[in-house]
PDB file of C-alpha atoms in Angstrom:
ATOM      1  CA  MET Z 178      -5.463 -13.497  17.262  1.00 52.00           C
ATOM      2  CA  LYS Z 179      -1.690 -13.483  17.564  1.00 54.00           C
ATOM      3  CA  LYS Z 180      -0.302 -11.101  20.165  1.00 53.00           C
ATOM      4  CA  SER Z 181       3.183  -9.629  20.306  1.00 50.00           C
ATOM      5  CA  SER Z 182       5.765  -9.651  23.055  1.00 49.00           C
ATOM      6  CA  VAL Z 183       9.282  -8.247  23.179  1.00 46.00           C
ATOM      7  CA  SER Z 184      10.614 -11.692  22.345  1.00 58.00           C
ATOM      8  CA  GLU Z 185       8.590 -12.312  19.179  1.00 87.00           C
ATOM      9  CA  ARG Z 186       7.706 -10.529  15.985  1.00 94.00           C
ATOM     10  CA  LEU Z 187       4.216  -9.463  14.938  1.00 97.00           C
ATOM     11  CA  VAL Z 188       3.637  -8.304  11.369  1.00 98.00           C
ATOM     12  CA  ILE Z 189       0.554  -6.144  10.804  1.00 98.00           C
ATOM     13  CA  GLY Z 190      -0.517  -5.669   7.197  1.00 98.00           C
ATOM     14  CA  VAL Z 191      -2.285  -2.370   6.485  1.00 99.00           C
ATOM     15  CA  THR Z 192      -4.174  -2.089   3.209  1.00 98.00           C
ATOM     16  CA  GLY Z 193      -7.309  -0.625   1.691  1.00 97.00           C
ATOM     17  CA  SER Z 194      -8.358   0.999  -1.555  1.00 96.00           C
ATOM     18  CA  PHE Z 195      -6.742   3.932  -3.370  1.00 95.00           C
ATOM     19  CA  GLY Z 196      -6.871   6.977  -1.093  1.00 95.00           C
ATOM     20  CA  THR Z 197      -8.621   5.401   1.902  1.00 97.00           C
ATOM     21  CA  GLY Z 198      -5.861   6.434   4.317  1.00 96.00           C
ATOM     22  CA  LYS Z 199      -3.511   3.451   4.635  1.00 96.00           C
ATOM     23  CA  SER Z 200      -0.427   5.579   5.216  1.00 95.00           C
ATOM     24  CA  THR Z 201      -2.202   7.666   7.857  1.00 97.00           C
ATOM     25  CA  VAL Z 202      -3.032   4.485   9.765  1.00 98.00           C
ATOM     26  CA  ALA Z 203       0.494   3.100   9.301  1.00 98.00           C
ATOM     27  CA  ASN Z 204       1.919   6.357  10.671  1.00 97.00           C
ATOM     28  CA  PHE Z 205      -0.318   6.095  13.735  1.00 98.00           C
ATOM     29  CA  PHE Z 206       1.026   2.573  14.344  1.00 98.00           C
ATOM     30  CA  ALA Z 207       4.558   3.937  13.944  1.00 98.00           C
ATOM     31  CA  GLY Z 208       3.812   6.568  16.569  1.00 97.00           C
ATOM     32  CA  LEU Z 209       2.926   3.769  18.979  1.00 97.00           C
ATOM     33  CA  GLY Z 210       6.256   2.046  18.412  1.00 96.00           C
ATOM     34  CA  ALA Z 211       5.896  -0.086  15.286  1.00 97.00           C
ATOM     35  CA  ARG Z 212       8.524  -0.200  12.573  1.00 97.00           C
ATOM     36  CA  CYS Z 213       7.080   0.360   9.108  1.00 97.00           C
ATOM     37  CA  ILE Z 214       7.717  -0.997   5.640  1.00 98.00           C
ATOM     38  CA  ASP Z 215       6.163   1.229   2.953  1.00 97.00           C
ATOM     39  CA  ALA Z 216       5.555  -0.699  -0.287  1.00 96.00           C
ATOM     40  CA  ASP Z 217       4.904   2.524  -2.223  1.00 94.00           C
ATOM     41  CA  GLU Z 218       8.298   3.857  -1.115  1.00 95.00           C
ATOM     42  CA  ILE Z 219       9.952   0.681  -2.399  1.00 95.00           C
ATOM     43  CA  VAL Z 220       8.188   1.018  -5.769  1.00 92.00           C
ATOM     44  CA  HIS Z 221       9.147   4.703  -5.963  1.00 90.00           C
ATOM     45  CA  ARG Z 222      12.798   3.832  -5.304  1.00 90.00           C
ATOM     46  CA  LEU Z 223      12.761   1.125  -7.974  1.00 90.00           C
ATOM     47  CA  LEU Z 224      11.291   3.548 -10.517  1.00 88.00           C
ATOM     48  CA  SER Z 225      13.724   6.321  -9.538  1.00 85.00           C
ATOM     49  CA  SER Z 226      16.863   4.209  -9.864  1.00 83.00           C
ATOM     50  CA  ARG Z 227      18.428   3.414 -13.230  1.00 86.00           C
ATOM     51  CA  GLY Z 228      18.638  -0.290 -12.495  1.00 89.00           C
ATOM     52  CA  ARG Z 229      17.154  -3.479 -13.907  1.00 92.00           C
ATOM     53  CA  ILE Z 230      13.476  -2.560 -13.330  1.00 93.00           C
ATOM     54  CA  TYR Z 231      13.982   0.855 -14.942  1.00 93.00           C
ATOM     55  CA  LYS Z 232      15.434  -0.782 -18.070  1.00 93.00           C
ATOM     56  CA  LYS Z 233      12.656  -3.374 -18.236  1.00 95.00           C
ATOM     57  CA  ILE Z 234       9.965  -0.684 -18.008  1.00 95.00           C
ATOM     58  CA  ILE Z 235      11.517   1.321 -20.858  1.00 95.00           C
ATOM     59  CA  ALA Z 236      11.805  -1.844 -22.943  1.00 95.00           C
ATOM     60  CA  GLN Z 237       8.139  -2.696 -22.280  1.00 95.00           C
ATOM     61  CA  PHE Z 238       6.498   0.751 -22.412  1.00 95.00           C
ATOM     62  CA  GLY Z 239       8.896   2.859 -24.475  1.00 94.00           C
ATOM     63  CA  ARG Z 240      10.749   6.097 -23.812  1.00 93.00           C
ATOM     64  CA  GLY Z 241       7.466   8.005 -23.838  1.00 93.00           C
ATOM     65  CA  VAL Z 242       7.118   7.282 -20.107  1.00 94.00           C
ATOM     66  CA  LEU Z 243      10.313   9.212 -19.313  1.00 94.00           C
ATOM     67  CA  ALA Z 244      10.536  12.722 -17.911  1.00 91.00           C
ATOM     68  CA  ILE Z 245      12.908  15.326 -19.375  1.00 91.00           C
ATOM     69  CA  ASP Z 246      15.659  14.302 -16.939  1.00 90.00           C
ATOM     70  CA  GLY Z 247      15.434  10.669 -18.040  1.00 89.00           C
ATOM     71  CA  SER Z 248      13.649   9.413 -14.931  1.00 90.00           C
ATOM     72  CA  ILE Z 249      10.390   7.498 -15.178  1.00 93.00           C
ATOM     73  CA  ASP Z 250       7.465   9.912 -15.064  1.00 92.00           C
ATOM     74  CA  ARG Z 251       5.027   8.141 -12.737  1.00 90.00           C
ATOM     75  CA  GLU Z 252       2.119  10.308 -13.906  1.00 90.00           C
ATOM     76  CA  LYS Z 253       2.699   9.403 -17.576  1.00 92.00           C
ATOM     77  CA  LEU Z 254       3.169   5.737 -16.739  1.00 94.00           C
ATOM     78  CA  GLY Z 255       0.069   5.769 -14.541  1.00 92.00           C
ATOM     79  CA  LYS Z 256      -2.127   7.311 -17.238  1.00 91.00           C
ATOM     80  CA  MET Z 257      -0.959   4.644 -19.665  1.00 94.00           C
ATOM     81  CA  VAL Z 258      -1.449   1.571 -17.493  1.00 95.00           C
ATOM     82  CA  PHE Z 259      -4.644   2.565 -15.691  1.00 92.00           C
ATOM     83  CA  ALA Z 260      -6.316   3.024 -19.076  1.00 90.00           C
ATOM     84  CA  ASN Z 261      -5.437  -0.532 -20.100  1.00 93.00           C
ATOM     85  CA  GLN Z 262      -5.727  -3.517 -17.756  1.00 92.00           C
ATOM     86  CA  LEU Z 263      -3.352  -5.595 -19.892  1.00 95.00           C
ATOM     87  CA  LEU Z 264      -0.616  -2.964 -19.581  1.00 95.00           C
ATOM     88  CA  LEU Z 265      -1.259  -2.677 -15.844  1.00 95.00           C
ATOM     89  CA  ASN Z 266      -0.861  -6.435 -15.496  1.00 95.00           C
ATOM     90  CA  LYS Z 267       2.425  -6.270 -17.417  1.00 96.00           C
ATOM     91  CA  LEU Z 268       3.731  -3.478 -15.173  1.00 96.00           C
ATOM     92  CA  ASN Z 269       2.767  -5.380 -12.028  1.00 95.00           C
ATOM     93  CA  ALA Z 270       4.474  -8.498 -13.386  1.00 95.00           C
ATOM     94  CA  LEU Z 271       7.670  -6.474 -13.811  1.00 95.00           C
ATOM     95  CA  ILE Z 272       7.608  -4.763 -10.425  1.00 94.00           C
ATOM     96  CA  HIS Z 273       5.905  -7.093  -7.938  1.00 94.00           C
ATOM     97  CA  PRO Z 274       8.535  -9.873  -7.763  1.00 95.00           C
ATOM     98  CA  GLU Z 275      11.269  -7.384  -6.841  1.00 95.00           C
ATOM     99  CA  VAL Z 276       9.032  -5.536  -4.369  1.00 95.00           C
ATOM    100  CA  ILE Z 277       8.104  -8.834  -2.695  1.00 96.00           C
ATOM    101  CA  ARG Z 278      11.773  -9.848  -2.507  1.00 96.00           C
ATOM    102  CA  ILE Z 279      12.702  -6.570  -0.786  1.00 96.00           C
ATOM    103  CA  ILE Z 280       9.744  -6.787   1.616  1.00 97.00           C
ATOM    104  CA  ARG Z 281      10.599 -10.385   2.577  1.00 96.00           C
ATOM    105  CA  LYS Z 282      14.188  -9.358   3.251  1.00 97.00           C
ATOM    106  CA  ARG Z 283      13.117  -6.431   5.454  1.00 96.00           C
ATOM    107  CA  ILE Z 284      10.655  -8.567   7.406  1.00 97.00           C
ATOM    108  CA  ASP Z 285      13.241 -11.314   7.930  1.00 95.00           C
ATOM    109  CA  ALA Z 286      15.675  -8.735   9.306  1.00 95.00           C
ATOM    110  CA  VAL Z 287      13.297  -7.950  12.194  1.00 93.00           C
ATOM    111  CA  LYS Z 288      13.271 -10.641  14.874  1.00 92.00           C
ATOM    112  CA  ALA Z 289      11.097  -9.046  17.568  1.00 94.00           C
ATOM    113  CA  GLY Z 290       8.541  -6.305  18.100  1.00 95.00           C
ATOM    114  CA  VAL Z 291       5.775  -4.980  15.872  1.00 97.00           C
ATOM    115  CA  LEU Z 292       6.294  -4.423  12.167  1.00 98.00           C
ATOM    116  CA  VAL Z 293       3.716  -2.735   9.924  1.00 98.00           C
ATOM    117  CA  LEU Z 294       3.562  -3.444   6.197  1.00 98.00           C
ATOM    118  CA  ASP Z 295       1.798  -0.556   4.438  1.00 98.00           C
ATOM    119  CA  ALA Z 296       0.851  -1.916   1.001  1.00 97.00           C
ATOM    120  CA  PRO Z 297      -2.056  -0.891  -1.261  1.00 94.00           C
ATOM    121  CA  LEU Z 298      -1.822  -4.158  -3.228  1.00 94.00           C
ATOM    122  CA  LEU Z 299      -1.048  -6.363  -0.241  1.00 96.00           C
ATOM    123  CA  ILE Z 300      -3.674  -8.929  -1.220  1.00 96.00           C
ATOM    124  CA  GLU Z 301      -3.403  -8.558  -5.001  1.00 93.00           C
ATOM    125  CA  ALA Z 302       0.401  -8.940  -4.963  1.00 92.00           C
ATOM    126  CA  GLY Z 303       0.279 -12.102  -2.855  1.00 92.00           C
ATOM    127  CA  LEU Z 304       1.725 -10.545   0.302  1.00 94.00           C
ATOM    128  CA  ARG Z 305      -1.040 -11.775   2.638  1.00 95.00           C
ATOM    129  CA  PRO Z 306       0.961 -14.840   3.822  1.00 95.00           C
ATOM    130  CA  LEU Z 307       3.716 -12.505   5.066  1.00 95.00           C
ATOM    131  CA  VAL Z 308       1.517 -10.799   7.668  1.00 97.00           C
ATOM    132  CA  ASP Z 309       0.050 -12.125  10.909  1.00 97.00           C
ATOM    133  CA  VAL Z 310      -2.837  -9.660  11.108  1.00 98.00           C
ATOM    134  CA  LEU Z 311      -4.620  -7.853   8.272  1.00 98.00           C
ATOM    135  CA  VAL Z 312      -6.002  -4.350   8.878  1.00 99.00           C
ATOM    136  CA  VAL Z 313      -8.153  -2.812   6.139  1.00 99.00           C
ATOM    137  CA  VAL Z 314      -8.775   0.942   6.046  1.00 99.00           C
ATOM    138  CA  SER Z 315     -12.257   1.769   4.788  1.00 98.00           C
ATOM    139  CA  LEU Z 316     -14.055   4.822   3.399  1.00 96.00           C
ATOM    140  CA  PRO Z 317     -17.385   5.306   1.620  1.00 97.00           C
ATOM    141  CA  ARG Z 318     -16.719   5.568  -2.125  1.00 96.00           C
ATOM    142  CA  TRP Z 319     -18.067   9.124  -2.410  1.00 97.00           C
ATOM    143  CA  LEU Z 320     -15.762  10.376   0.343  1.00 97.00           C
ATOM    144  CA  GLN Z 321     -12.825   8.450  -1.093  1.00 97.00           C
ATOM    145  CA  ILE Z 322     -13.293  10.235  -4.440  1.00 97.00           C
ATOM    146  CA  LYS Z 323     -13.835  13.620  -2.782  1.00 97.00           C
ATOM    147  CA  ARG Z 324     -10.609  13.363  -0.751  1.00 96.00           C
ATOM    148  CA  LEU Z 325      -8.610  12.204  -3.769  1.00 96.00           C
ATOM    149  CA  GLN Z 326      -9.912  15.104  -5.862  1.00 96.00           C
ATOM    150  CA  ARG Z 327      -8.734  17.441  -3.118  1.00 95.00           C
ATOM    151  CA  LYS Z 328      -5.240  15.963  -2.687  1.00 93.00           C
ATOM    152  CA  THR Z 329      -4.300  14.897  -6.249  1.00 92.00           C
ATOM    153  CA  ASN Z 330      -4.337  16.391  -9.738  1.00 90.00           C
ATOM    154  CA  LEU Z 331      -6.281  13.417 -11.083  1.00 92.00           C
ATOM    155  CA  SER Z 332      -9.650  13.827 -12.770  1.00 93.00           C
ATOM    156  CA  ARG Z 333     -12.685  12.054 -11.354  1.00 95.00           C
ATOM    157  CA  SER Z 334     -12.590   9.509 -14.190  1.00 94.00           C
ATOM    158  CA  ASP Z 335      -8.884   8.795 -13.594  1.00 93.00           C
ATOM    159  CA  ILE Z 336      -9.553   8.332  -9.878  1.00 95.00           C
ATOM    160  CA  ILE Z 337     -12.346   5.858 -10.600  1.00 95.00           C
ATOM    161  CA  LYS Z 338     -10.113   3.926 -13.033  1.00 93.00           C
ATOM    162  CA  ARG Z 339      -7.454   3.556 -10.334  1.00 94.00           C
ATOM    163  CA  ILE Z 340      -9.984   2.465  -7.737  1.00 95.00           C
ATOM    164  CA  GLN Z 341     -11.470  -0.100 -10.121  1.00 93.00           C
ATOM    165  CA  ALA Z 342      -8.007  -1.460 -10.978  1.00 92.00           C
ATOM    166  CA  GLN Z 343      -7.714  -2.774  -7.410  1.00 93.00           C
ATOM    167  CA  LEU Z 344      -9.569  -5.576  -5.673  1.00 95.00           C
ATOM    168  CA  PRO Z 345     -12.939  -4.181  -4.485  1.00 96.00           C
ATOM    169  CA  LEU Z 346     -12.800  -2.815  -0.947  1.00 96.00           C
ATOM    170  CA  LYS Z 347     -15.614  -5.129   0.183  1.00 96.00           C
ATOM    171  CA  ASN Z 348     -13.489  -8.139  -0.838  1.00 97.00           C
ATOM    172  CA  LYS Z 349     -10.560  -6.844   1.205  1.00 97.00           C
ATOM    173  CA  ILE Z 350     -12.822  -6.220   4.193  1.00 97.00           C
ATOM    174  CA  SER Z 351     -14.032  -9.829   4.030  1.00 97.00           C
ATOM    175  CA  LEU Z 352     -10.425 -10.966   4.602  1.00 97.00           C
ATOM    176  CA  ALA Z 353      -9.612  -8.485   7.373  1.00 97.00           C
ATOM    177  CA  GLY Z 354      -8.893  -9.198  10.998  1.00 97.00           C
ATOM    178  CA  TYR Z 355      -9.689  -5.554  11.727  1.00 98.00           C
ATOM    179  CA  VAL Z 356     -11.443  -2.812   9.749  1.00 99.00           C
ATOM    180  CA  ILE Z 357     -10.700   0.856  10.433  1.00 99.00           C
ATOM    181  CA  ASP Z 358     -13.358   3.400   9.451  1.00 98.00           C
ATOM    182  CA  ASN Z 359     -11.433   6.455   8.240  1.00 98.00           C
ATOM    183  CA  SER Z 360     -14.486   8.545   7.374  1.00 97.00           C
ATOM    184  CA  GLY Z 361     -14.314  10.659  10.529  1.00 96.00           C
ATOM    185  CA  THR Z 362     -11.672  12.861  12.106  1.00 97.00           C
ATOM    186  CA  ARG Z 363      -7.997  11.941  12.403  1.00 97.00           C
ATOM    187  CA  GLN Z 364      -8.527  11.593  16.142  1.00 98.00           C
ATOM    188  CA  LYS Z 365     -11.310   9.038  15.651  1.00 98.00           C
ATOM    189  CA  THR Z 366      -9.086   7.063  13.294  1.00 98.00           C
ATOM    190  CA  LYS Z 367      -6.211   7.222  15.768  1.00 98.00           C
ATOM    191  CA  MET Z 368      -8.456   5.934  18.559  1.00 98.00           C
ATOM    192  CA  GLN Z 369      -9.256   2.851  16.466  1.00 99.00           C
ATOM    193  CA  VAL Z 370      -5.539   2.262  15.833  1.00 99.00           C
ATOM    194  CA  VAL Z 371      -4.764   2.567  19.549  1.00 98.00           C
ATOM    195  CA  ARG Z 372      -7.509   0.056  20.385  1.00 98.00           C
ATOM    196  CA  ILE Z 373      -6.101  -2.468  17.905  1.00 98.00           C
ATOM    197  CA  TRP Z 374      -2.562  -1.854  19.170  1.00 98.00           C
ATOM    198  CA  LYS Z 375      -3.577  -2.491  22.769  1.00 96.00           C
ATOM    199  CA  GLU Z 376      -5.441  -5.655  21.836  1.00 96.00           C
ATOM    200  CA  LEU Z 377      -2.531  -7.057  19.829  1.00 96.00           C
ATOM    201  CA  THR Z 378       0.273  -6.105  22.205  1.00 92.00           C
ATOM    202  CA  ASN Z 379      -1.467  -6.448  25.585  1.00 84.00           C
ATOM    203  CA  LYS Z 380      -0.443  -2.858  26.375  1.00 65.00           C
TER     204      LYS Z 380
END
């Protein structure tokens, strides 16, 4: 397993399924000194701007995905694409190349230290070759659904559709260098992150 020193860069990929706690784990790594790249934040910025991706999405999906202020309504767009795998594939084909380009640029700009890539579709979008170590955040399905029902306005059926639109968690786990069990307390999750950090950085 590759270890990091002050003179070299280590890229840790953090992924999992919808709502398993990827961002929580990424934030714990950040608290230990890692710099983070948030793929969801990049997507949100692309959808919020009125640039090339915005125009392509309107051309592909129509003005029905827009909010009153003219911005892309992520909830409307989500309901549309997660109900139709073909539409989801088309959306990913529009967004992923630009997201990957931005992520590559941000990674290349960091020459030393630990960098964390927080990306729900890290494997599906072809980002695996960009990371040195893959960390998968895991939850039992029932708890995953329960937590998502508590923190989102999505129905149970919508949650399940979004989970099923991603690569199954067991497949991601089979590719992982480390698996973090996020079914317990935040402190237990943090302890697992600290253990991985110490192992990878010799600290």
